[in-house]
mmCIF file of C-alpha atoms and ligand atoms in Angstrom:
data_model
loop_
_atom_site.group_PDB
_atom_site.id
_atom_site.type_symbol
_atom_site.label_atom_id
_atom_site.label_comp_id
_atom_site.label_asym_id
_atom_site.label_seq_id
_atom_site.Cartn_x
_atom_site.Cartn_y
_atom_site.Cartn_z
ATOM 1 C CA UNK A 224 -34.216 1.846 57.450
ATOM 2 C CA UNK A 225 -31.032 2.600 54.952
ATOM 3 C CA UNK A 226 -30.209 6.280 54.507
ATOM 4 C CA UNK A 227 -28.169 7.679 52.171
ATOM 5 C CA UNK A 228 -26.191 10.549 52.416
ATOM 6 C CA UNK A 229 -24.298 11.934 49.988
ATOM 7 C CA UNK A 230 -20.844 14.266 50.298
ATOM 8 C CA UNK A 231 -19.533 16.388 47.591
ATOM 9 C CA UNK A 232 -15.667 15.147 48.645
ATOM 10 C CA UNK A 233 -14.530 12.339 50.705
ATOM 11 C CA UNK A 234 -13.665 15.641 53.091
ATOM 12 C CA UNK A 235 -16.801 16.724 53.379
ATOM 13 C CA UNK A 236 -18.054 12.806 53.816
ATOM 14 C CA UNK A 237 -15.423 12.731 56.660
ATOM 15 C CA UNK A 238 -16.304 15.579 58.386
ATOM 16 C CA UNK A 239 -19.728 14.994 58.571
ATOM 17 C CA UNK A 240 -19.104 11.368 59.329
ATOM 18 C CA UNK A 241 -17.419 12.618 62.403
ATOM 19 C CA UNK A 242 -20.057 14.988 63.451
ATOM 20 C CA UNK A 243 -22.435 12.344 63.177
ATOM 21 C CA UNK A 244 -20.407 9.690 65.610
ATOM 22 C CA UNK A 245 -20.004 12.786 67.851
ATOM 23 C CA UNK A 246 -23.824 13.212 68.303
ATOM 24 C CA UNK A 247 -23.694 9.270 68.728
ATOM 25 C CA UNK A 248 -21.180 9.402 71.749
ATOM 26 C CA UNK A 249 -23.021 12.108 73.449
ATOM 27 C CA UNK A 250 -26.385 10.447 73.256
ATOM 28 C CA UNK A 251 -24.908 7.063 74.342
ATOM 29 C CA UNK A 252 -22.874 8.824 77.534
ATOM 30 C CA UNK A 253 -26.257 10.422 78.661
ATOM 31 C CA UNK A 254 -28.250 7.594 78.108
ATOM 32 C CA UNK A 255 -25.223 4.492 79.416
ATOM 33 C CA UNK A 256 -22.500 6.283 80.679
ATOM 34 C CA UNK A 257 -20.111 5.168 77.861
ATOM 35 C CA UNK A 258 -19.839 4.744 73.828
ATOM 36 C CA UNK A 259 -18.948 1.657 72.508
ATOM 37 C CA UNK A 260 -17.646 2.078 68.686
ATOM 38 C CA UNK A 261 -16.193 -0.830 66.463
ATOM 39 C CA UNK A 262 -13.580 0.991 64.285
ATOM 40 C CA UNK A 263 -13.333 0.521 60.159
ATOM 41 C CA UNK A 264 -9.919 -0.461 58.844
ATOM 42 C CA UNK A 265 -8.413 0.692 55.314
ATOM 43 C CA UNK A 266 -7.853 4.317 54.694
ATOM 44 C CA UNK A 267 -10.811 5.812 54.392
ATOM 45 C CA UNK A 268 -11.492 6.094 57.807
ATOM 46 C CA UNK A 269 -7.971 8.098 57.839
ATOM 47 C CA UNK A 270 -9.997 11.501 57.489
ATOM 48 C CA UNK A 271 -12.420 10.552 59.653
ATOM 49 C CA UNK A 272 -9.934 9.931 62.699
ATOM 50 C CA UNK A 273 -8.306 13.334 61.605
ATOM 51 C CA UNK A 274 -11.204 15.503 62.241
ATOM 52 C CA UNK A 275 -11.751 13.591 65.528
ATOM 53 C CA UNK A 276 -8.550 14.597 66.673
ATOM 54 C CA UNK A 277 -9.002 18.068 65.762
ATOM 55 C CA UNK A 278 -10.756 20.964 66.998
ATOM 56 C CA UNK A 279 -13.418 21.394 68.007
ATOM 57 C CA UNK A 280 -14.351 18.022 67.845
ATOM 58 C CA UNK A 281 -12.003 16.857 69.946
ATOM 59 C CA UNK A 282 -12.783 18.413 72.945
ATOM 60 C CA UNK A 283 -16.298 17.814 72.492
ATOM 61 C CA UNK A 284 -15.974 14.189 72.967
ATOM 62 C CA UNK A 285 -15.917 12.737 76.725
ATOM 63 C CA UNK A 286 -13.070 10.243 75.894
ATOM 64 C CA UNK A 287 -13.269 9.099 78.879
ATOM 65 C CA UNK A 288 -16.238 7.408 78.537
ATOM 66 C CA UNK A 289 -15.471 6.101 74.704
ATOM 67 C CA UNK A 290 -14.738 2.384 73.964
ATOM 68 C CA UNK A 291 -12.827 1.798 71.433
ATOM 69 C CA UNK A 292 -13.035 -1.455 69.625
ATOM 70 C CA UNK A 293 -12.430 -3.117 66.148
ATOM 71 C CA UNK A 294 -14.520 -4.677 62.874
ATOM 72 C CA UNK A 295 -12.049 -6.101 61.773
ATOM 73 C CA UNK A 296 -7.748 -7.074 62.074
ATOM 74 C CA UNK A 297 -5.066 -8.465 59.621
ATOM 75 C CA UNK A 298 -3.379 -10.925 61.259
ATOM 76 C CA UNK A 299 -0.102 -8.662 61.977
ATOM 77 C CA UNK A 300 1.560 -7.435 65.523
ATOM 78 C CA UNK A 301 0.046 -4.095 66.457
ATOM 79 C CA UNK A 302 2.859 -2.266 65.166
ATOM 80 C CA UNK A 303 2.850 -3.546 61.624
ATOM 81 C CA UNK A 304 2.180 -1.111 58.756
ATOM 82 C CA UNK A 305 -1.006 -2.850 58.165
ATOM 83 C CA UNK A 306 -2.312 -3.188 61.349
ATOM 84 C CA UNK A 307 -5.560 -1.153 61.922
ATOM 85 C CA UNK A 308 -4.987 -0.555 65.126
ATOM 86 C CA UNK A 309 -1.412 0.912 64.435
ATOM 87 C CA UNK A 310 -3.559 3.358 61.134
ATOM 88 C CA UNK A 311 -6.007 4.410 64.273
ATOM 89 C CA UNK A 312 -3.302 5.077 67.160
ATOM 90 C CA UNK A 313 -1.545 7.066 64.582
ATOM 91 C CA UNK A 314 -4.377 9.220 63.241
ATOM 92 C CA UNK A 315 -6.327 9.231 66.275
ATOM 93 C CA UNK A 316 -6.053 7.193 69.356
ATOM 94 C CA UNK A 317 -2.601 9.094 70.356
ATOM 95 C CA UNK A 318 -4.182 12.131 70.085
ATOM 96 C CA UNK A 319 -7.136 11.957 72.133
ATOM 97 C CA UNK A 320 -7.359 11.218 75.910
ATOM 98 C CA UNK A 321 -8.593 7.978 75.793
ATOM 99 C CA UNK A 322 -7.942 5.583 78.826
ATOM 100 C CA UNK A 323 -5.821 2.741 77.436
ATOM 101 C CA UNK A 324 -8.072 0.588 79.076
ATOM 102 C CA UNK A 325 -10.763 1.754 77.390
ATOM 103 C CA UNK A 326 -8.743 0.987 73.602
ATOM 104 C CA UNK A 327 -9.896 -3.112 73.088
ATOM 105 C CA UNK A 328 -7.323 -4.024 70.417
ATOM 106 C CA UNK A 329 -8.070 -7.385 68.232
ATOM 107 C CA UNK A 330 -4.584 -9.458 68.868
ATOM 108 C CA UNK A 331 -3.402 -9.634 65.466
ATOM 109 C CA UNK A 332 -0.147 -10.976 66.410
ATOM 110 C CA UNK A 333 -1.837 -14.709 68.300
ATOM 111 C CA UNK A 334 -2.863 -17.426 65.823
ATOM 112 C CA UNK A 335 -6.402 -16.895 63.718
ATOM 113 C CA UNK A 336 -8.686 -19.101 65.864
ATOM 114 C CA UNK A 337 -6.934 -18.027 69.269
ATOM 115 C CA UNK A 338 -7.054 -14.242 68.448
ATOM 116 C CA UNK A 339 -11.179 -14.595 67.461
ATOM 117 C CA UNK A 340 -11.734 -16.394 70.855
ATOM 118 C CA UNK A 341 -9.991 -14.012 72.443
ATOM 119 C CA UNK A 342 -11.559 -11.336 71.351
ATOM 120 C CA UNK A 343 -15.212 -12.576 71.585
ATOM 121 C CA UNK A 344 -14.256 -13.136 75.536
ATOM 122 C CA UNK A 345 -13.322 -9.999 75.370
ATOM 123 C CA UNK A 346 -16.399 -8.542 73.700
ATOM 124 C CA UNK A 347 -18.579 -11.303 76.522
ATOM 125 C CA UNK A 348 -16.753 -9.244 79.083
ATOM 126 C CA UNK A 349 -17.897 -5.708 78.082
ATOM 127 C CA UNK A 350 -21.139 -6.559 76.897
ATOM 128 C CA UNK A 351 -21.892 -9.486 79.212
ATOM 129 C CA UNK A 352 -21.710 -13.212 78.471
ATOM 130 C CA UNK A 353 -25.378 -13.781 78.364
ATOM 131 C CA UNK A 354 -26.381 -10.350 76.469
ATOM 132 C CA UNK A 355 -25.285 -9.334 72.812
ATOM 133 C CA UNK A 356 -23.030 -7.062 71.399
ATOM 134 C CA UNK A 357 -24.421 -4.178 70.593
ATOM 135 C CA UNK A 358 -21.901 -1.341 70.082
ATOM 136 C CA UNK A 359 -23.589 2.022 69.823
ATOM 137 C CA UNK A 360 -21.612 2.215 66.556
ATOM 138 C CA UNK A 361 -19.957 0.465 64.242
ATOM 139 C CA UNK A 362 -17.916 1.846 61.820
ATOM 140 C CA UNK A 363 -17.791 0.147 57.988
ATOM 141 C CA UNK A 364 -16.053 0.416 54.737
ATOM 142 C CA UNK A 365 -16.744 -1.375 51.751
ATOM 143 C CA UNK A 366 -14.397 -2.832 49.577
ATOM 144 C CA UNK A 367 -14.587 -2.678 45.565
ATOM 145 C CA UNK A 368 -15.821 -6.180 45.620
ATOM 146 C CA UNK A 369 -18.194 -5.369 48.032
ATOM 147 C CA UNK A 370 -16.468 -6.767 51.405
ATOM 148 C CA UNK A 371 -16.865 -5.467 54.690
ATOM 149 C CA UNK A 372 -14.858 -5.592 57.842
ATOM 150 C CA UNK A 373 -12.904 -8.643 56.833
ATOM 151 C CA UNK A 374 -15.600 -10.443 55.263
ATOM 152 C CA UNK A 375 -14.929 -10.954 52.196
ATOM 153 C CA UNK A 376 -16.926 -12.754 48.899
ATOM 154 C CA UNK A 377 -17.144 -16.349 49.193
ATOM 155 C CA UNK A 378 -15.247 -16.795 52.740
ATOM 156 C CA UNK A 379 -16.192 -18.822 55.676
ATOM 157 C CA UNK A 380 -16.591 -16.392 57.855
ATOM 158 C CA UNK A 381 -20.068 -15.374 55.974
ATOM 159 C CA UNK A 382 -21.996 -18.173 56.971
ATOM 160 C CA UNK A 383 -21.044 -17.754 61.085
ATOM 161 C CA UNK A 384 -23.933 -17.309 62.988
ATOM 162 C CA UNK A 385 -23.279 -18.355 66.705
ATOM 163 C CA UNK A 386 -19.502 -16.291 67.050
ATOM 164 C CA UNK A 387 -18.764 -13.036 67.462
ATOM 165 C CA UNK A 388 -15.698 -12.978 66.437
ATOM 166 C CA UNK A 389 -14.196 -14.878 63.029
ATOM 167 C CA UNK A 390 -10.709 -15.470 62.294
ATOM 168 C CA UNK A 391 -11.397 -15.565 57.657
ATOM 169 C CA UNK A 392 -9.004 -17.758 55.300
ATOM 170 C CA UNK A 393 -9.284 -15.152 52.604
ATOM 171 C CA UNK A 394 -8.054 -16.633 49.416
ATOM 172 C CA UNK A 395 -7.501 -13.908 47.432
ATOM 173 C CA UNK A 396 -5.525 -12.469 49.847
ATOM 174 C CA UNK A 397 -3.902 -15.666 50.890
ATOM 175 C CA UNK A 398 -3.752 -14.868 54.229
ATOM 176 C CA UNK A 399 -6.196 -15.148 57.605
ATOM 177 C CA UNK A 400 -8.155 -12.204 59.197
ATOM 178 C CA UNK A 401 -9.885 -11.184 62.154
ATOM 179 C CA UNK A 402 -13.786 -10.115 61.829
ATOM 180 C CA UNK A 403 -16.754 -9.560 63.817
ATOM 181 C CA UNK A 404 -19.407 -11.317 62.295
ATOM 182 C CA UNK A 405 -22.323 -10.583 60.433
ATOM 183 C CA UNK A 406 -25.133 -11.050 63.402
ATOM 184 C CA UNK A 407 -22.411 -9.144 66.111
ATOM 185 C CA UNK A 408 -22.281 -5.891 62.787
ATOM 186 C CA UNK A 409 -26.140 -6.425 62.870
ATOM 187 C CA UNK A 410 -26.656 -6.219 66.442
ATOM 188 C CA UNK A 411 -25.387 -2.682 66.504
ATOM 189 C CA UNK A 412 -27.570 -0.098 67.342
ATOM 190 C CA UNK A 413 -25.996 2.519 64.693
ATOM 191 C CA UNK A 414 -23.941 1.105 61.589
ATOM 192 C CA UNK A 415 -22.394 3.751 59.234
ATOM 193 C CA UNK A 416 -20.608 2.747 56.184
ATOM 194 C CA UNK A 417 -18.170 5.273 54.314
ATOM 195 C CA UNK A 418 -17.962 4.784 50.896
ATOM 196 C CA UNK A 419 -15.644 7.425 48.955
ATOM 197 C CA UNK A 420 -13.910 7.309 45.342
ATOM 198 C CA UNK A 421 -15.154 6.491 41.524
ATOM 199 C CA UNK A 422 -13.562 2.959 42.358
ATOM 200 C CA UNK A 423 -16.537 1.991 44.376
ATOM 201 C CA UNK A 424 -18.998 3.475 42.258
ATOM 202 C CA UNK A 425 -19.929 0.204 40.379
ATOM 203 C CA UNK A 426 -20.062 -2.222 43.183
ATOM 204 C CA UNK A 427 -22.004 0.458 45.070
ATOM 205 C CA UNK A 428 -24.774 0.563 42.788
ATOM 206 C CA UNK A 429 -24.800 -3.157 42.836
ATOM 207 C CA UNK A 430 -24.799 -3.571 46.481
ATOM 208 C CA UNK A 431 -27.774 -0.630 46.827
ATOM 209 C CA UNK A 432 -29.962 -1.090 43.718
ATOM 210 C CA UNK A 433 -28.618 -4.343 42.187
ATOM 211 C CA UNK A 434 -30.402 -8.119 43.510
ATOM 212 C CA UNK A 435 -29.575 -10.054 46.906
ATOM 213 C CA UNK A 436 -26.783 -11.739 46.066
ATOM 214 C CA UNK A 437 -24.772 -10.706 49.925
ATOM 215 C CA UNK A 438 -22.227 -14.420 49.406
ATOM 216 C CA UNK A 439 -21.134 -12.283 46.016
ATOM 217 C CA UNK A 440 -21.791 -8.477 47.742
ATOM 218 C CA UNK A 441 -20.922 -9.215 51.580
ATOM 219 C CA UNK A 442 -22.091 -6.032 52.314
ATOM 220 C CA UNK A 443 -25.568 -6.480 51.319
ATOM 221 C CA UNK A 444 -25.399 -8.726 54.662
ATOM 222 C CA UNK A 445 -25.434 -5.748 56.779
ATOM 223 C CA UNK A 446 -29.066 -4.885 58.140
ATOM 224 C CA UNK A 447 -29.068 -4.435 61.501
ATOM 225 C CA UNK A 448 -31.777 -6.217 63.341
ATOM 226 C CA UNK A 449 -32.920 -2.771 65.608
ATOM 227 C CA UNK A 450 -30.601 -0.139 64.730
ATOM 228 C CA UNK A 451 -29.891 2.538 62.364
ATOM 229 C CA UNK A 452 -27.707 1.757 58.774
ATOM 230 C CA UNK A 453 -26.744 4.717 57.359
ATOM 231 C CA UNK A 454 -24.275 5.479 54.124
ATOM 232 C CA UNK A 455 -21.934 8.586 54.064
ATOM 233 C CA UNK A 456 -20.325 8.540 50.683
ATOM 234 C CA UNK A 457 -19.204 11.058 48.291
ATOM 235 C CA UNK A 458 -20.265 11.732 44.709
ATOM 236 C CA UNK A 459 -17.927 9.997 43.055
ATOM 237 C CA UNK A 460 -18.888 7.005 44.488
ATOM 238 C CA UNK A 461 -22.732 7.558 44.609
ATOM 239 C CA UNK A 462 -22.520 8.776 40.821
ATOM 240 C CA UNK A 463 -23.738 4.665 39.979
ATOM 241 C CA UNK A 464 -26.380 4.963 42.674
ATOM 242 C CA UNK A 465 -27.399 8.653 41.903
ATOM 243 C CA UNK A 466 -27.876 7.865 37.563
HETATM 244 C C1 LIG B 651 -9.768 -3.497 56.212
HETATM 245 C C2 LIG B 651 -11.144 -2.931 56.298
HETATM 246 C C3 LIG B 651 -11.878 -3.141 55.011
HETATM 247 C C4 LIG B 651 -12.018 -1.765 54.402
HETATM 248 C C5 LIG B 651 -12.403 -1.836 52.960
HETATM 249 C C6 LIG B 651 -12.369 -0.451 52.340
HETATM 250 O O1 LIG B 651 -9.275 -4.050 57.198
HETATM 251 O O2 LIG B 651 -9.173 -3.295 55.141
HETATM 252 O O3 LIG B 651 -11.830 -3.159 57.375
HETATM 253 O O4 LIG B 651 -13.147 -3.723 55.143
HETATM 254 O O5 LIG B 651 -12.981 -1.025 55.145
HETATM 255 O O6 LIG B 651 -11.476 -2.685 52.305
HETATM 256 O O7 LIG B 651 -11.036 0.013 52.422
HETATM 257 P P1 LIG B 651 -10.644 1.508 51.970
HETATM 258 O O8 LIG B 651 -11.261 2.414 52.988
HETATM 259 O O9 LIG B 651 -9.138 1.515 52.035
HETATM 260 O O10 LIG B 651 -11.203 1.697 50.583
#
């Protein structure tokens, strides 16, 4: 079932975005004993993270029982301006008492295919080998050509079925990035994409009301198999979807 809930600002989207992974974390600690969420890159998640770190949220989250994981990684050293683990350390990870244990960074900095392995035996590990990875929540933004996570129109990394973990040639780019792929997004039990900004208003429409075309609109891939999709996004993106 897709939901779609729509913000007045990309504050208000944030806010209740964070409420809503929140309520996710507390079910998951009294059902598991832990949350396991795959974090969005780009900026959007940037307000997000900030109301996390804030009060009252903050102390309303059992940190100690969060896992923190990744959707997707450029292929940069963890301190690089456009790593997304450096945007989520900075906006929220260093401000919340998270075990560093507990923070399961994609290795930007090893080569592509040796960064992806390493990651899915990392993912094996937490999850188990033999089950699947089903992160409580996954996180998701949507480019304005209708990527997600790192996978992007027309890439390789679309068509993976048996990894978890893809390292992408993305041409447009011209450079290699780290994804999880589209069965690992669509084994999660709760996927939320935010969507804010008139520059995604188009491509939203498309990806929501237009035809299957998910090789063109990679986020049209994303229906998880036995979980929950939801869309936060604000009115100026949703004014396509909404006319
Ligand atoms: C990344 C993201 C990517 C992002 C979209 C939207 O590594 O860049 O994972 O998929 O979510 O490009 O980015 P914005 O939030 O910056 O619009």
């Amino acid at each position: 079932m897709t939901e779609l809930h729509v913000f007045p600002t990309a504050d208000a989207l944030a806010e209740a975005a964070a409420e809503y992974m929140v309520q996710l974390a507390h079910a998951a600690v009294m059902e598991q004993g832990r949350f396991s969420v795959a974090l969005s890159g780009g900026s959007t998640p940037r307000a997000l993270h900030a109301h996390l770190a804030a009060e009252p949220l903050r102390s309303d989250v059992d940190w100690g029982r969060v896992h923190v994981f990744w959707g997707d990684e450029r292929c940069v050293p963890p301190d690089h301006p456009d790593s997304n683990y450096r945007m989520a350390r900075e906006t929220l990870l260093d401000h919340v008492p998270i075990p560093a244990g507990q923070v399961h960074r994609m290795p930007g900095e090893l080569p592509p295919t040796e960064a992806a392995a390493a990651y899915e035996a990392e993912l094996r590990s937490f999850f188990g080998a033999a089950g699947e990875p089903r992160f409580d929540l996954a996180l998701l933004g949507m480019g304005d050509d209708g990527h997600t996570a790192s996978l992007f129109p027309g890439t390789a990394a679309l068509a993976e079925t048996e990894r978890w973990v893809a390292a992408n040639w993305v041409e447009k780019l011209n450079t290699w990035r780290l994804t999880l792929t589209v069965p690992t997004i669509n084994q999660a039990a709760n996927v939320v994409f935010l969507v804010a900004g008139a520059g995604k208003a188009d491509r939203l429409r498309e990806v929501l009301r237009g035809p299957y075309q998910p090789t063109a609109l990679p986020s049209q891939f994303i229906r998880p198999i036995a979980g929950r999709l939801a869309w936060f996004v604000d009115m100026a993106a949703a004014s396509g979807v909404e006319s």
